[in-house]
Coordinates of C-alpha atoms in Angstrom, one line a residue:
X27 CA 6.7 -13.2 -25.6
X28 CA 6.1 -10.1 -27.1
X29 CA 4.5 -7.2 -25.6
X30 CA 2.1 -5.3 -27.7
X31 CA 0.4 -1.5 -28.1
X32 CA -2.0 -0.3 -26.1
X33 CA -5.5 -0.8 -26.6
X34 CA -7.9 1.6 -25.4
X35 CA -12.0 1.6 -25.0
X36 CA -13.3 5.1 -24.7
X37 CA -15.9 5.9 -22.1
X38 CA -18.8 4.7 -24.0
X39 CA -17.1 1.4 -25.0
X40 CA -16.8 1.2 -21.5
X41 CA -20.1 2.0 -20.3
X42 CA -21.2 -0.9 -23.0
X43 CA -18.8 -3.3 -21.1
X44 CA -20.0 -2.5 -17.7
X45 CA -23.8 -3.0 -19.0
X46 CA -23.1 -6.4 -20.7
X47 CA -21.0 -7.7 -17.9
X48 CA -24.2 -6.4 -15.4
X49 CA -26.6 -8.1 -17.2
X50 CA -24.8 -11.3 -17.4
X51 CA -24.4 -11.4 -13.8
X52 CA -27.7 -10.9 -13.8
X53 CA -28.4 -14.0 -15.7
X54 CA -26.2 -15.7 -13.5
X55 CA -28.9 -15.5 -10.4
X56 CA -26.9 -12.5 -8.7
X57 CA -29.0 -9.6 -7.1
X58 CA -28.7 -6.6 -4.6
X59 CA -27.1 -7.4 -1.3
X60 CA -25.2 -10.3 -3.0
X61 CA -21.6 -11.0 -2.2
X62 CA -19.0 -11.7 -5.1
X63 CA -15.4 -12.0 -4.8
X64 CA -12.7 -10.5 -7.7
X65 CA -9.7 -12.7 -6.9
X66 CA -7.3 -11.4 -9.5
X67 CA -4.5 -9.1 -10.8
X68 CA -4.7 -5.7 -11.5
X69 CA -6.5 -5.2 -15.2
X70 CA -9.2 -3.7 -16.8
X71 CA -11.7 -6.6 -16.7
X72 CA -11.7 -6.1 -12.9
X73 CA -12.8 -2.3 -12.7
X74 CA -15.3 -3.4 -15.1
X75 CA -16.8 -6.0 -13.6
X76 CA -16.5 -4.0 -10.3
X77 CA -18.7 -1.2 -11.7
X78 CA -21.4 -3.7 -13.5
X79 CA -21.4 -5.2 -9.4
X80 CA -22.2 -1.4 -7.9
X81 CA -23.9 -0.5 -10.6
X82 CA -26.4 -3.6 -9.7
X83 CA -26.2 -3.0 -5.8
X84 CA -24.2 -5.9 -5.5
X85 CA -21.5 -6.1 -2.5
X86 CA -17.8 -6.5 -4.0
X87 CA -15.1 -8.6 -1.7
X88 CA -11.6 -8.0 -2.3
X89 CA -8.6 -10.8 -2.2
X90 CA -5.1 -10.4 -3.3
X91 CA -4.4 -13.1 -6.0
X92 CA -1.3 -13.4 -3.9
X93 CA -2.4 -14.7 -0.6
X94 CA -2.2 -18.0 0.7
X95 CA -5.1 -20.3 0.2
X96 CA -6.1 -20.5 4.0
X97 CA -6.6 -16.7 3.8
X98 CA -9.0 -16.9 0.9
X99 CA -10.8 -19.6 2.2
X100 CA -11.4 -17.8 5.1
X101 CA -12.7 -14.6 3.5
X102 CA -14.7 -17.2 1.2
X103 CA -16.7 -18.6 4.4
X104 CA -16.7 -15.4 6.5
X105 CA -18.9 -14.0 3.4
X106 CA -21.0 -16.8 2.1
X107 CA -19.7 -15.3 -1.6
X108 CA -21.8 -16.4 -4.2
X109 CA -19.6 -15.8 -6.4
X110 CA -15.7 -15.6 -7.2
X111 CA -14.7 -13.7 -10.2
X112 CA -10.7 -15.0 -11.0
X113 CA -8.4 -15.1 -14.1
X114 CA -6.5 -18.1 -14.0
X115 CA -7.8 -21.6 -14.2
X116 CA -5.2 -23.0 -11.5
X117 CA -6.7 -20.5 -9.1
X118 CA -10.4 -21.9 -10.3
X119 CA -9.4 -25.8 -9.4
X120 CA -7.6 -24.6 -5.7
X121 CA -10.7 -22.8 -4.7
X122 CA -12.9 -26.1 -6.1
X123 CA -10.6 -28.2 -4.3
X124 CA -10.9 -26.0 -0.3
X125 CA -14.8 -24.9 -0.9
X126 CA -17.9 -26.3 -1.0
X127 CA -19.5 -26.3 -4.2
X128 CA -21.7 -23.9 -4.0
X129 CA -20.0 -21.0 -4.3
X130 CA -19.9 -20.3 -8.1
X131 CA -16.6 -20.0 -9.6
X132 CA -16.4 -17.7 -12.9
X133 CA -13.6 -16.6 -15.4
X134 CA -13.6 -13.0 -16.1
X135 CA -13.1 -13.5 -19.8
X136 CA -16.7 -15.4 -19.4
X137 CA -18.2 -12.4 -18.4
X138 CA -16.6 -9.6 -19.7
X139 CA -16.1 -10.8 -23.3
X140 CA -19.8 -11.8 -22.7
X141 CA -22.3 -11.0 -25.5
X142 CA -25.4 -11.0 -24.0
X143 CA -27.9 -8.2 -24.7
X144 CA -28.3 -5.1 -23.3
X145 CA -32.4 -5.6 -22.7
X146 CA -32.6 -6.4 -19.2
X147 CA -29.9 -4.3 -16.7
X148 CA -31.5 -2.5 -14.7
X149 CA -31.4 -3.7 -11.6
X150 CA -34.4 -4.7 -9.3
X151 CA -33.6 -2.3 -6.3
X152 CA -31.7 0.2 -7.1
X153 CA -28.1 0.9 -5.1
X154 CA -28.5 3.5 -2.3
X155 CA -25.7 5.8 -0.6
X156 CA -25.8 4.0 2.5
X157 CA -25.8 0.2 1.1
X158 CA -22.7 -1.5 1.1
X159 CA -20.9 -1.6 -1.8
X160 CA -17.2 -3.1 -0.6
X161 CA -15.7 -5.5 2.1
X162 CA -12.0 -4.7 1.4
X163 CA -10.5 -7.1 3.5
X164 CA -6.7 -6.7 5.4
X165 CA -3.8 -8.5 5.2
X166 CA -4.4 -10.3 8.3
X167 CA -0.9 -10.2 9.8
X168 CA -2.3 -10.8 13.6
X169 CA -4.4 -13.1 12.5
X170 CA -7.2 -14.2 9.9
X171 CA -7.9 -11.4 7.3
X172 CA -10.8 -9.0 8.9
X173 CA -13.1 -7.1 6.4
X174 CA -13.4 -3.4 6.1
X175 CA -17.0 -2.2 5.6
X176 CA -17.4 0.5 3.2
X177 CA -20.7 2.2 1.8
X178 CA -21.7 3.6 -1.6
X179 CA -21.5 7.0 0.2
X180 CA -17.8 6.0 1.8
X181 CA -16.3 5.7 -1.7
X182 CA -18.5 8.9 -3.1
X183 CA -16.9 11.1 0.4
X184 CA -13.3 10.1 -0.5
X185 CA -13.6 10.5 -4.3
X186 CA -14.9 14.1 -4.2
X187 CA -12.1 15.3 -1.4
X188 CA -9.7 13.9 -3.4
X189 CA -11.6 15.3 -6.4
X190 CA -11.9 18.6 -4.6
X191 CA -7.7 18.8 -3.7
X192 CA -6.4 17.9 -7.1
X193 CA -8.3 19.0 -9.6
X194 CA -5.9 22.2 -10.4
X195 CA -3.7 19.3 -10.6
X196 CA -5.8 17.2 -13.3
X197 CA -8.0 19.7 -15.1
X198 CA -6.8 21.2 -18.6
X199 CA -3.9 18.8 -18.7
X200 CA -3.3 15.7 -21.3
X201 CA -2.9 13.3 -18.1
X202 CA -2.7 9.7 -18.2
X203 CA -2.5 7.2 -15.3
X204 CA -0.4 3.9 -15.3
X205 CA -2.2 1.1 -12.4
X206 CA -0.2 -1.9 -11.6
X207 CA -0.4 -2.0 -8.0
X208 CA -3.1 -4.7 -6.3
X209 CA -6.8 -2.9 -7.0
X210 CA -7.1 -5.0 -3.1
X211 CA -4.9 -2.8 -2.0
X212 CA -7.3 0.6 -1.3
X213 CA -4.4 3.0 -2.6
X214 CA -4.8 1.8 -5.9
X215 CA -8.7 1.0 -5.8
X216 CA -9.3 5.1 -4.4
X217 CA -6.7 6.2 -7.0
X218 CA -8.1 4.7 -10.2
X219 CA -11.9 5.5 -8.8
X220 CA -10.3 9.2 -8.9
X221 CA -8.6 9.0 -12.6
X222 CA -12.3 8.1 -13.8
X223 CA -14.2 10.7 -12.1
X224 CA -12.2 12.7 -13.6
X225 CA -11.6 11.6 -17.0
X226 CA -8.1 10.6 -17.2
X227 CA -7.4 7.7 -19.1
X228 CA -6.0 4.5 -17.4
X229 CA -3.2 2.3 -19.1
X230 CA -2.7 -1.0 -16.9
X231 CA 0.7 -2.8 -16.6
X232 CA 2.4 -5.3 -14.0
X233 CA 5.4 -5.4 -12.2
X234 CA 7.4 -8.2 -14.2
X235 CA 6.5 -5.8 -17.4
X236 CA 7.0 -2.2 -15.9
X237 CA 10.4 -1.5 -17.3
X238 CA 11.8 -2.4 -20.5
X239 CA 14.9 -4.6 -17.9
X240 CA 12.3 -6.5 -16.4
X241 CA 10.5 -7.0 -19.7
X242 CA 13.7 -8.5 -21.6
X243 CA 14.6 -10.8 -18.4
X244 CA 18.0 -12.2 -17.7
X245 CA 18.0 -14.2 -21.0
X246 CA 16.4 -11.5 -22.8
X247 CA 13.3 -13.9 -23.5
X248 CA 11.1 -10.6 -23.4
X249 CA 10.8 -7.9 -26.5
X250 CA 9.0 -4.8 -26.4
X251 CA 8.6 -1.7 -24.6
X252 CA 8.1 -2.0 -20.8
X253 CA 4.6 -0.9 -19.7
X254 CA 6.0 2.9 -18.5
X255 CA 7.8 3.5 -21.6
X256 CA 5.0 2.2 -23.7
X257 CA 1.9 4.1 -21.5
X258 CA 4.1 7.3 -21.1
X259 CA 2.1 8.2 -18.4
X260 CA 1.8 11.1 -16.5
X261 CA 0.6 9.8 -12.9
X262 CA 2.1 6.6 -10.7
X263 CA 0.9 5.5 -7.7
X264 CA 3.4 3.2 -5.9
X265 CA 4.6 2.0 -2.3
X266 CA 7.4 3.3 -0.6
X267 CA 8.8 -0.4 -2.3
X268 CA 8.3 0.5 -5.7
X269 CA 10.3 4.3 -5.3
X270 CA 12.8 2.6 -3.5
X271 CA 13.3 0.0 -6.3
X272 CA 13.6 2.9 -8.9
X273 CA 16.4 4.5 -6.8
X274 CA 18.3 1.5 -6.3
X275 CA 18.1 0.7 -10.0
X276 CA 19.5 3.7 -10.9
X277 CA 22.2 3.8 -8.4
X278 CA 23.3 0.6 -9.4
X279 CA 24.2 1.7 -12.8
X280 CA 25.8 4.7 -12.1
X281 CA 27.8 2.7 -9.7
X282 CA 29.7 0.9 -13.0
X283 CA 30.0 4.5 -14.5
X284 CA 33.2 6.3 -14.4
X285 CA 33.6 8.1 -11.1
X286 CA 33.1 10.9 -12.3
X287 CA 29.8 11.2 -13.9
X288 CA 28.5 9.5 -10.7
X289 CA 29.6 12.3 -8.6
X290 CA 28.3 15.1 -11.6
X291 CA 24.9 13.2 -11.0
X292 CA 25.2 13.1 -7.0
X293 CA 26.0 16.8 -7.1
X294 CA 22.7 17.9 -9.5
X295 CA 20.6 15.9 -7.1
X296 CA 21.7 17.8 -4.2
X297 CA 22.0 21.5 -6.3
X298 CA 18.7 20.9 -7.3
X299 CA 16.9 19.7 -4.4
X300 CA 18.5 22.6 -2.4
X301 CA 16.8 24.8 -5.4
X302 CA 13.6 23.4 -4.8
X303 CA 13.8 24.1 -1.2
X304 CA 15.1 27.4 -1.8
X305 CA 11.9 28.5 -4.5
X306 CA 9.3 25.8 -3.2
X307 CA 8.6 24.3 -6.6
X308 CA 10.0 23.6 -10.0
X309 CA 10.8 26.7 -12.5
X310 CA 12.8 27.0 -15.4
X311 CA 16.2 26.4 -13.4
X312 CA 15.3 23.7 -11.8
X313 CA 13.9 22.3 -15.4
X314 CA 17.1 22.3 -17.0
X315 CA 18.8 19.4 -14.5
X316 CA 15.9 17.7 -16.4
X317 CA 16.9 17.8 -19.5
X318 CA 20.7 18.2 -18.8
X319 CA 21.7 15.6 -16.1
X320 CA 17.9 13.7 -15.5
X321 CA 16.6 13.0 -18.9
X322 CA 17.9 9.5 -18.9
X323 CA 15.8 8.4 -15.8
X324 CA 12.8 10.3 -16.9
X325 CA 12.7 8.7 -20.3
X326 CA 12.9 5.2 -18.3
X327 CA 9.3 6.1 -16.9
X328 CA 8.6 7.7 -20.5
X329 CA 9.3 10.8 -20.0
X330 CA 6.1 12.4 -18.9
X331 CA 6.0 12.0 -15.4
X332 CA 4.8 14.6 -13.6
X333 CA 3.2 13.3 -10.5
X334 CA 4.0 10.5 -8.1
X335 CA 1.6 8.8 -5.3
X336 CA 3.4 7.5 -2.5
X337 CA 0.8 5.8 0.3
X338 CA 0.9 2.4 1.8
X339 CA 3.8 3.3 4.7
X340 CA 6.0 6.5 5.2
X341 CA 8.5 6.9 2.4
X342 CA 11.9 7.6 3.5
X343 CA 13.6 10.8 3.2
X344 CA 16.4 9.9 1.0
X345 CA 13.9 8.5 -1.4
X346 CA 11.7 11.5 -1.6
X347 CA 14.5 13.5 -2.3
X348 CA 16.3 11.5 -5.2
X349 CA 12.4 10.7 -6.8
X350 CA 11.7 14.5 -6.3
X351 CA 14.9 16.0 -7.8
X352 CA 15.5 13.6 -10.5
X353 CA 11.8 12.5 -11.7
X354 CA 8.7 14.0 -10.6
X355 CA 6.7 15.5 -7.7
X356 CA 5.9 13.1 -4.9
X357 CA 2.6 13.4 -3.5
X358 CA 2.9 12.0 0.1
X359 CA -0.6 10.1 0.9
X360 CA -1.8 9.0 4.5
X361 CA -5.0 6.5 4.4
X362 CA -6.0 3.8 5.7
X363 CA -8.8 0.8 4.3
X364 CA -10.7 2.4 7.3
X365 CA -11.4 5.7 5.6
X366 CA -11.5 4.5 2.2
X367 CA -7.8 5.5 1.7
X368 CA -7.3 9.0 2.5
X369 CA -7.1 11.2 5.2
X370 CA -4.1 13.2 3.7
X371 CA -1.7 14.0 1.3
X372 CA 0.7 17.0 0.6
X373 CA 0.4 18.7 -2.6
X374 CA 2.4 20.7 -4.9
X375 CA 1.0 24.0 -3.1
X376 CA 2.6 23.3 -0.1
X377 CA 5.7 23.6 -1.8
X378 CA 8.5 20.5 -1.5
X379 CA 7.8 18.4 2.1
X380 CA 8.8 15.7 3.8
X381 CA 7.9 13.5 6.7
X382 CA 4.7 15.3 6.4
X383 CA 1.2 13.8 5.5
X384 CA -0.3 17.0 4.5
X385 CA -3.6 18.4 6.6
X386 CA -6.9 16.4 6.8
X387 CA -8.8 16.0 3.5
X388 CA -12.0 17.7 2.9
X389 CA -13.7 14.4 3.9
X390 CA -12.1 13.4 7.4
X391 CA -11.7 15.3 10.9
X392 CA -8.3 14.4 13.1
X393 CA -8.8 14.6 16.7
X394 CA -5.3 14.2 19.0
X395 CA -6.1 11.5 22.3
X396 CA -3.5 11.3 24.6
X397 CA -1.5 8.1 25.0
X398 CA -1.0 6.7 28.6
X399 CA 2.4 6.6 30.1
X400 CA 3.7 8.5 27.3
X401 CA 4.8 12.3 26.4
X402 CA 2.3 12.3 23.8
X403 CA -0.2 14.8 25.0
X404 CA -3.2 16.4 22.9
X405 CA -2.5 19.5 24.3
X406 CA 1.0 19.7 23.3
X407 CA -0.8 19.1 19.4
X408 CA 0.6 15.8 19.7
X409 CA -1.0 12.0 20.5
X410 CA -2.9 9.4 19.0
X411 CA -4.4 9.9 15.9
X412 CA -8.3 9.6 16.2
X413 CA -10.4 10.0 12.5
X414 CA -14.3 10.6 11.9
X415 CA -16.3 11.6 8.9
X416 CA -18.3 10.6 5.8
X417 CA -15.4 8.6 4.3
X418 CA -15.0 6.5 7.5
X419 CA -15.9 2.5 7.1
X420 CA -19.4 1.7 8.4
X421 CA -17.7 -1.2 10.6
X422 CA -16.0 -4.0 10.2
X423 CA -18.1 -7.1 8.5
X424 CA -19.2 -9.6 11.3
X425 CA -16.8 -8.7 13.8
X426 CA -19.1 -6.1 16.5
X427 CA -16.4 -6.7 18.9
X428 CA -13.6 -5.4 17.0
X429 CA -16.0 -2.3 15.7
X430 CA -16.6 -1.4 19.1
X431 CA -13.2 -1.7 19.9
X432 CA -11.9 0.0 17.3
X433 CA -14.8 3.0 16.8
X434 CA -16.1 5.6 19.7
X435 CA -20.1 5.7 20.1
X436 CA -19.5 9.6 18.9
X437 CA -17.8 8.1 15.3
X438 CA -14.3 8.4 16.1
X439 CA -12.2 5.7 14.9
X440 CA -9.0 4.9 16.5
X441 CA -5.9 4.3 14.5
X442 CA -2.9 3.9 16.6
X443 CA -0.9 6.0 14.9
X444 CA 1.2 8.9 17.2
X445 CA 0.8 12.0 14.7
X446 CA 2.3 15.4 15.3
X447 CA 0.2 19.0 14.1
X448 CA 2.7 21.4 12.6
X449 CA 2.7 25.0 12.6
X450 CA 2.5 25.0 9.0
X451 CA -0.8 23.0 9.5
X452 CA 0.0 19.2 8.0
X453 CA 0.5 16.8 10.0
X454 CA 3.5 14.2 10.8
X455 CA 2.7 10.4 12.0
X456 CA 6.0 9.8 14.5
X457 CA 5.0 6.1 16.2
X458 CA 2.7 3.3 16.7
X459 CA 0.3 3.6 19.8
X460 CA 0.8 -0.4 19.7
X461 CA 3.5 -2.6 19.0
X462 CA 2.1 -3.2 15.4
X463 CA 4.6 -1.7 12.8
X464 CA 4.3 -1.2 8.7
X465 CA 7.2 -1.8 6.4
X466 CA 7.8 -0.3 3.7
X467 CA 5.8 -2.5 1.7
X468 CA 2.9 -2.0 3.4
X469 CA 2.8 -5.1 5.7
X470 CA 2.3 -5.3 9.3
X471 CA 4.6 -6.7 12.0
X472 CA 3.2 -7.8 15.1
X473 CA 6.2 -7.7 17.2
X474 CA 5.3 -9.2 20.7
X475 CA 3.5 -12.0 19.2
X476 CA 6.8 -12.7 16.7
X477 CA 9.3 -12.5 19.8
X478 CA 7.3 -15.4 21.2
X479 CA 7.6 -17.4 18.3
X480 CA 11.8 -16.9 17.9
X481 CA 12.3 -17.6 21.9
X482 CA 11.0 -21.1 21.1
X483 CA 15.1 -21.4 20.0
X484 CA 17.7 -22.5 22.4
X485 CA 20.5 -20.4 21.8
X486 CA 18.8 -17.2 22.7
X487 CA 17.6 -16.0 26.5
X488 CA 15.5 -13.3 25.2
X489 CA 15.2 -11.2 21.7
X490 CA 13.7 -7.4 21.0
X491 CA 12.7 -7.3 17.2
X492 CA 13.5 -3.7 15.7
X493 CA 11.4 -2.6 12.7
X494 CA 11.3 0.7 10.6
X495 CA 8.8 2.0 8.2
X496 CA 11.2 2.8 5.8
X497 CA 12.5 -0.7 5.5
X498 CA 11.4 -3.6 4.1
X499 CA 12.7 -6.2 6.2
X500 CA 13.2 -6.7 10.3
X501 CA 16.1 -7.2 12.1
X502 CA 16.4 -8.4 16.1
X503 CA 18.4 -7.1 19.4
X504 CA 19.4 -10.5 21.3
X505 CA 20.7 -11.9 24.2
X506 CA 22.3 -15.2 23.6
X507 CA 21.9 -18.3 25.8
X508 CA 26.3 -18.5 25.2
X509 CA 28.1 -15.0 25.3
X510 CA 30.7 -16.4 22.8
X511 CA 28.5 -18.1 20.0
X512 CA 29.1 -16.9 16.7
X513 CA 27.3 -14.6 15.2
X514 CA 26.6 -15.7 11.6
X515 CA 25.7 -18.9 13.0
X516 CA 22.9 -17.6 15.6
X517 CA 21.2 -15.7 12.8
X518 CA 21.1 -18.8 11.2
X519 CA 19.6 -20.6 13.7
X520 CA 17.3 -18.1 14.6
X521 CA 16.1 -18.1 10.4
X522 CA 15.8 -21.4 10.9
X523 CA 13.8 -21.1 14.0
X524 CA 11.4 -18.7 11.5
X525 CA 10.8 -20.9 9.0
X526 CA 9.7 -24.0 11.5
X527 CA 7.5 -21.8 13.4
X528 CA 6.0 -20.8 10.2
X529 CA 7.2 -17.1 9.9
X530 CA 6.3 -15.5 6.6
X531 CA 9.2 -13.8 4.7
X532 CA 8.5 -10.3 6.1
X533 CA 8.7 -12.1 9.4
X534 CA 11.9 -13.5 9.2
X535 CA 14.9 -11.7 10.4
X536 CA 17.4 -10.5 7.8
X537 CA 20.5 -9.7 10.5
X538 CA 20.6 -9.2 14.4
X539 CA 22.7 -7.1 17.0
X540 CA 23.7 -9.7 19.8
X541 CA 24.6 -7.9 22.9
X542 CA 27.5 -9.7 24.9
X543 CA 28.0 -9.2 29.1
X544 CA 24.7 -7.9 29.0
X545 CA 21.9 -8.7 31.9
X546 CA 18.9 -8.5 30.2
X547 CA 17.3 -9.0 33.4
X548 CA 18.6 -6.3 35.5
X549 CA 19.7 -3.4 32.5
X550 CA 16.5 -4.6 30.3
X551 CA 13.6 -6.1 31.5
X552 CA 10.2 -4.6 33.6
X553 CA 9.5 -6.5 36.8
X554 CA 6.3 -8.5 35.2
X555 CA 9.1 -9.5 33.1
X556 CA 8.4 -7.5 29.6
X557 CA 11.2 -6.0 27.9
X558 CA 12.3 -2.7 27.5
X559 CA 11.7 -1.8 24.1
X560 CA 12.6 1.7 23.9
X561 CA 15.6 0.9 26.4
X562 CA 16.9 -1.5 24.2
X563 CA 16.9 0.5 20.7
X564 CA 18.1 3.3 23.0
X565 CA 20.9 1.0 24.3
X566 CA 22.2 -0.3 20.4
X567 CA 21.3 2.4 18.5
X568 CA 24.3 2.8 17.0
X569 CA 24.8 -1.1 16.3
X570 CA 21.3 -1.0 15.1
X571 CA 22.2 1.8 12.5
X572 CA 25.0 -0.3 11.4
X573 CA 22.9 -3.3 10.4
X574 CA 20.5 -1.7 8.7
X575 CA 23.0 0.1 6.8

């Protein structure tokens, strides 16, 4: 294959789009308050046929084209979808084949390359601030997906904070965003929401085409410019994953440089990430490591970066600092699908950060809670992290219980997050309230339900999982049935264990500290017979640091 230019519609190319594709889903039977599911990747034709479904009043369900079909299914019958919107006709015949036919199943291209006139689109009722608009559903790591309920006036509340905090950022600049990541995901569906609002131009690409490697392939099967060096964009939004990628790319080909212009590069990240400490943002000093030592990884992005979104989990300090120094301005995001994606994010103005999340947008209030049996104390500015405002979801869709659960009768929602104020005002998330941890790509471990599943093995007596936020995989703290079995071979077995119990690949363990001699029993464990978690990491910290290194 051969990738192409881009090919760009200008707003009122657009607005003709989203009329056509309206008034053929119009045709189709669809009215206000009906559900419709876009089950594909990232691309135009799906913002489009998401704005013809508000503009109609119609109630848009969100499914990653990469989750398992049990998962769909499930969101399929949860929402009695009247429609499913998807791209590929292999996805078409697997939804046929696990659904009733009922449910209509329609290709985007038979919408959006529609030609149907223009003389009937206005809808019959017209959309409202409080209708719903969007069932963004999770990823369903303790079990079946659940939906996040969010209104017309949900999505308007976050846009205009995020409006409101960057538009020095945006306005009077030639800015152009690049979207790749899954508009399921509510980063990149909030982010792309803002680039429109505010006129900025939106080039989409994909993973497997993002760099000009990727593009070529291992047999060099690809030709063209990768999407970055083609868009040249300005503004990224990516997952701790994706910055993380982009740094070990690049130190992988320094490591087959000569020794020396490794350690020239090493030293101009640290002397200029010490310079941008020192005067709290970029100047002409700081510019010249750009052009001198950094063009090279600049140009690989296209050379125009100037702003990078990080949300999704914590990004790790190493990586903040090598993205910061060597390529552009990080922007550290917290949100959640609760809130409609953002409750903070740090900003040039506060000078270079990190570990920080910035102070509460202009559309969300934080409230500290204190945790039981903790230290974590509202009074000491520290505790669980408690949200309210116009931005927040109006519940979650058919699940009371859990909205009770999760939301107080005065509109606090609950997030489980240990965050820590600042006395520079922004705010630091530290912990989980619950055993329920994010990796670095964004998905969720459920620890004490996963340690149940690996002691179903033999060759362990008990088994702490350890996960961090700035990794992308989990590793485990056991004690083994036999104090002398081999290592390598009880990771095996306990990967093997995984994969019967039907562990996902996040789930699986990638290495494990064993502890030998040990009584779990007396050193480890509560007298109901729980472990100690903290006690443990405590305990093999510095074996734990050793694996994941």
């Amino acid at each position: 294959f051969e990738l192409g230019d881009y090919e760009w519609m200008n707003y009122r190319e657009a607005d003709e789009k989203v009329k056509k594709v309206a008034s053929t889903l119009k045709k189709h039977g669809l009215k206000h308050g009906d559900i419709v599911i876009l089950f594909c990747k990232t691309r135009a034709e799906w913002m489009i046929t998401a704005l013809a479904c508000f503009s109609m009043g119609l109630v848009i369900t969100t499914a990653y084209d990469s989750m398992p079909a049990d998962s769909v299914n499930h969101i399929i019958k949860e929402t009695e979808a009247k429609a499913i919107f998807t791209e590929a006709p292999e996805e078409i015949k697997k939804f046929k084949d696990g659904k009733a036919d009922d449910v209509e199943i329609v290709h985007f291209n038979d919408v959006v390359d529609s030609d149907e006139n223009l003389e009937d689109i206005d809808p019959d009722v017209k959309p409202k601030p409080d209708d719903l608009a969007l069932i963004m559903y999770t990823s369903g790591s303790t079990g079946p997906p659940k939906g996040v309920e969010l209104t017309n006036a949900n999505i308007i509340a976050a846009t205009g904070a995020a409006e409101y905090l960057v538009i020095e950022l945006i306005e009077n600049q030639d800015h152009s965003y690049i979207g790749f990541l899954p508009l399921a995901h509510v980063l990149e569906f909030l982010v792309e929401f803002i680039m429109i609002s505010m006129g900025v131009p939106i080039g989409y690409g994909s993973i497997r085409t993002l760099m000009n490697d990727s593009v070529c392939g291992l047999n060099g099967e690809g030709k063209g410019d990768g999407d970055l060096k083609a868009l040249k964009p300005t503004i990224m939004a990516g997952v701790p994953a994706v910055w993380e990628k982009i740094k070990k790319g690049v130190e992988s080909k320094l490591e087959k440089q000569h020794w020396a212009v490794k350690k020239t590069f090493e030293a101009a990240i640290e002397m200029k990430w010490q310079m941008l400490q020192f005067f709290g943002k970029p100047n002409a000093l700081t510019n010249a490591y750009d052009s001198v030592i950094f063009g090279a990884i600049r140009d690989v992005t296209g050379g125009r970066l100037m702003y990078g979104i990080s949300g999704g989990a914590p990004v790790s300090f190493e990586t903040q600092k090598f993205i910061t120094s060597s390529l552009c301005f990080m922007l550290q995001g917290y949100g959640l699908s609760e809130c409609c994606g953002l409750a903070a994010v740090t900003l040039p103005s506060f000078g270079v950060v990190t570990g920080v999340i910035g102070p509460p947008s202009p559309s969300i209030e934080f409230r500290f809670v204190d945790v039981p049996d903790t230290d974590y104390k509202a009074e000491d500015n520290v505790g669980e992290l408690w949200l309210r405002g116009p931005s927040l979801m109006r519940g979650y869709f058919k699940r009371p219980d859990l909205t009770k659960e999760a939301i107080t009768s005065d509109g606090w929602f609950k997030t489980g997050d240990i965050a820590r104020l600042n006395k520079d005002g922004t705010f630091a998330i530290t912990d989980r309230a619950k055993n329920l941890v994010k990796l670095a790509h964004g998905e969720y471990i459920a620890l004490e339900n996963l340690e149940s599943k690996y002691r179903n093995s033999n060759s362990i007596k008990n088994i702490c999982l350890v996960a961090d936020s700035d990794k992308s995989y989990i590793i485990a703290v056991v004690e083994p049935a036999d104090d002398n079995v081999d290592k390598d071979e009880l990771l095996k077995e306990l990967q093997q264990t995984a994969s019967s119990s039907g562990c996902s690949r996040v789930e699986t363990i990638k290495d494990i500290v064993v502890t030998r001699n040990v009584d779990w029993q007396k050193e480890y464990m509560t007298t109901s017979g729980k472990i100690k978690r903290r006690d443990i990491v405590k305990g093999n910290k510095e074996e734990i640091d050793k694996v994941y290194k």
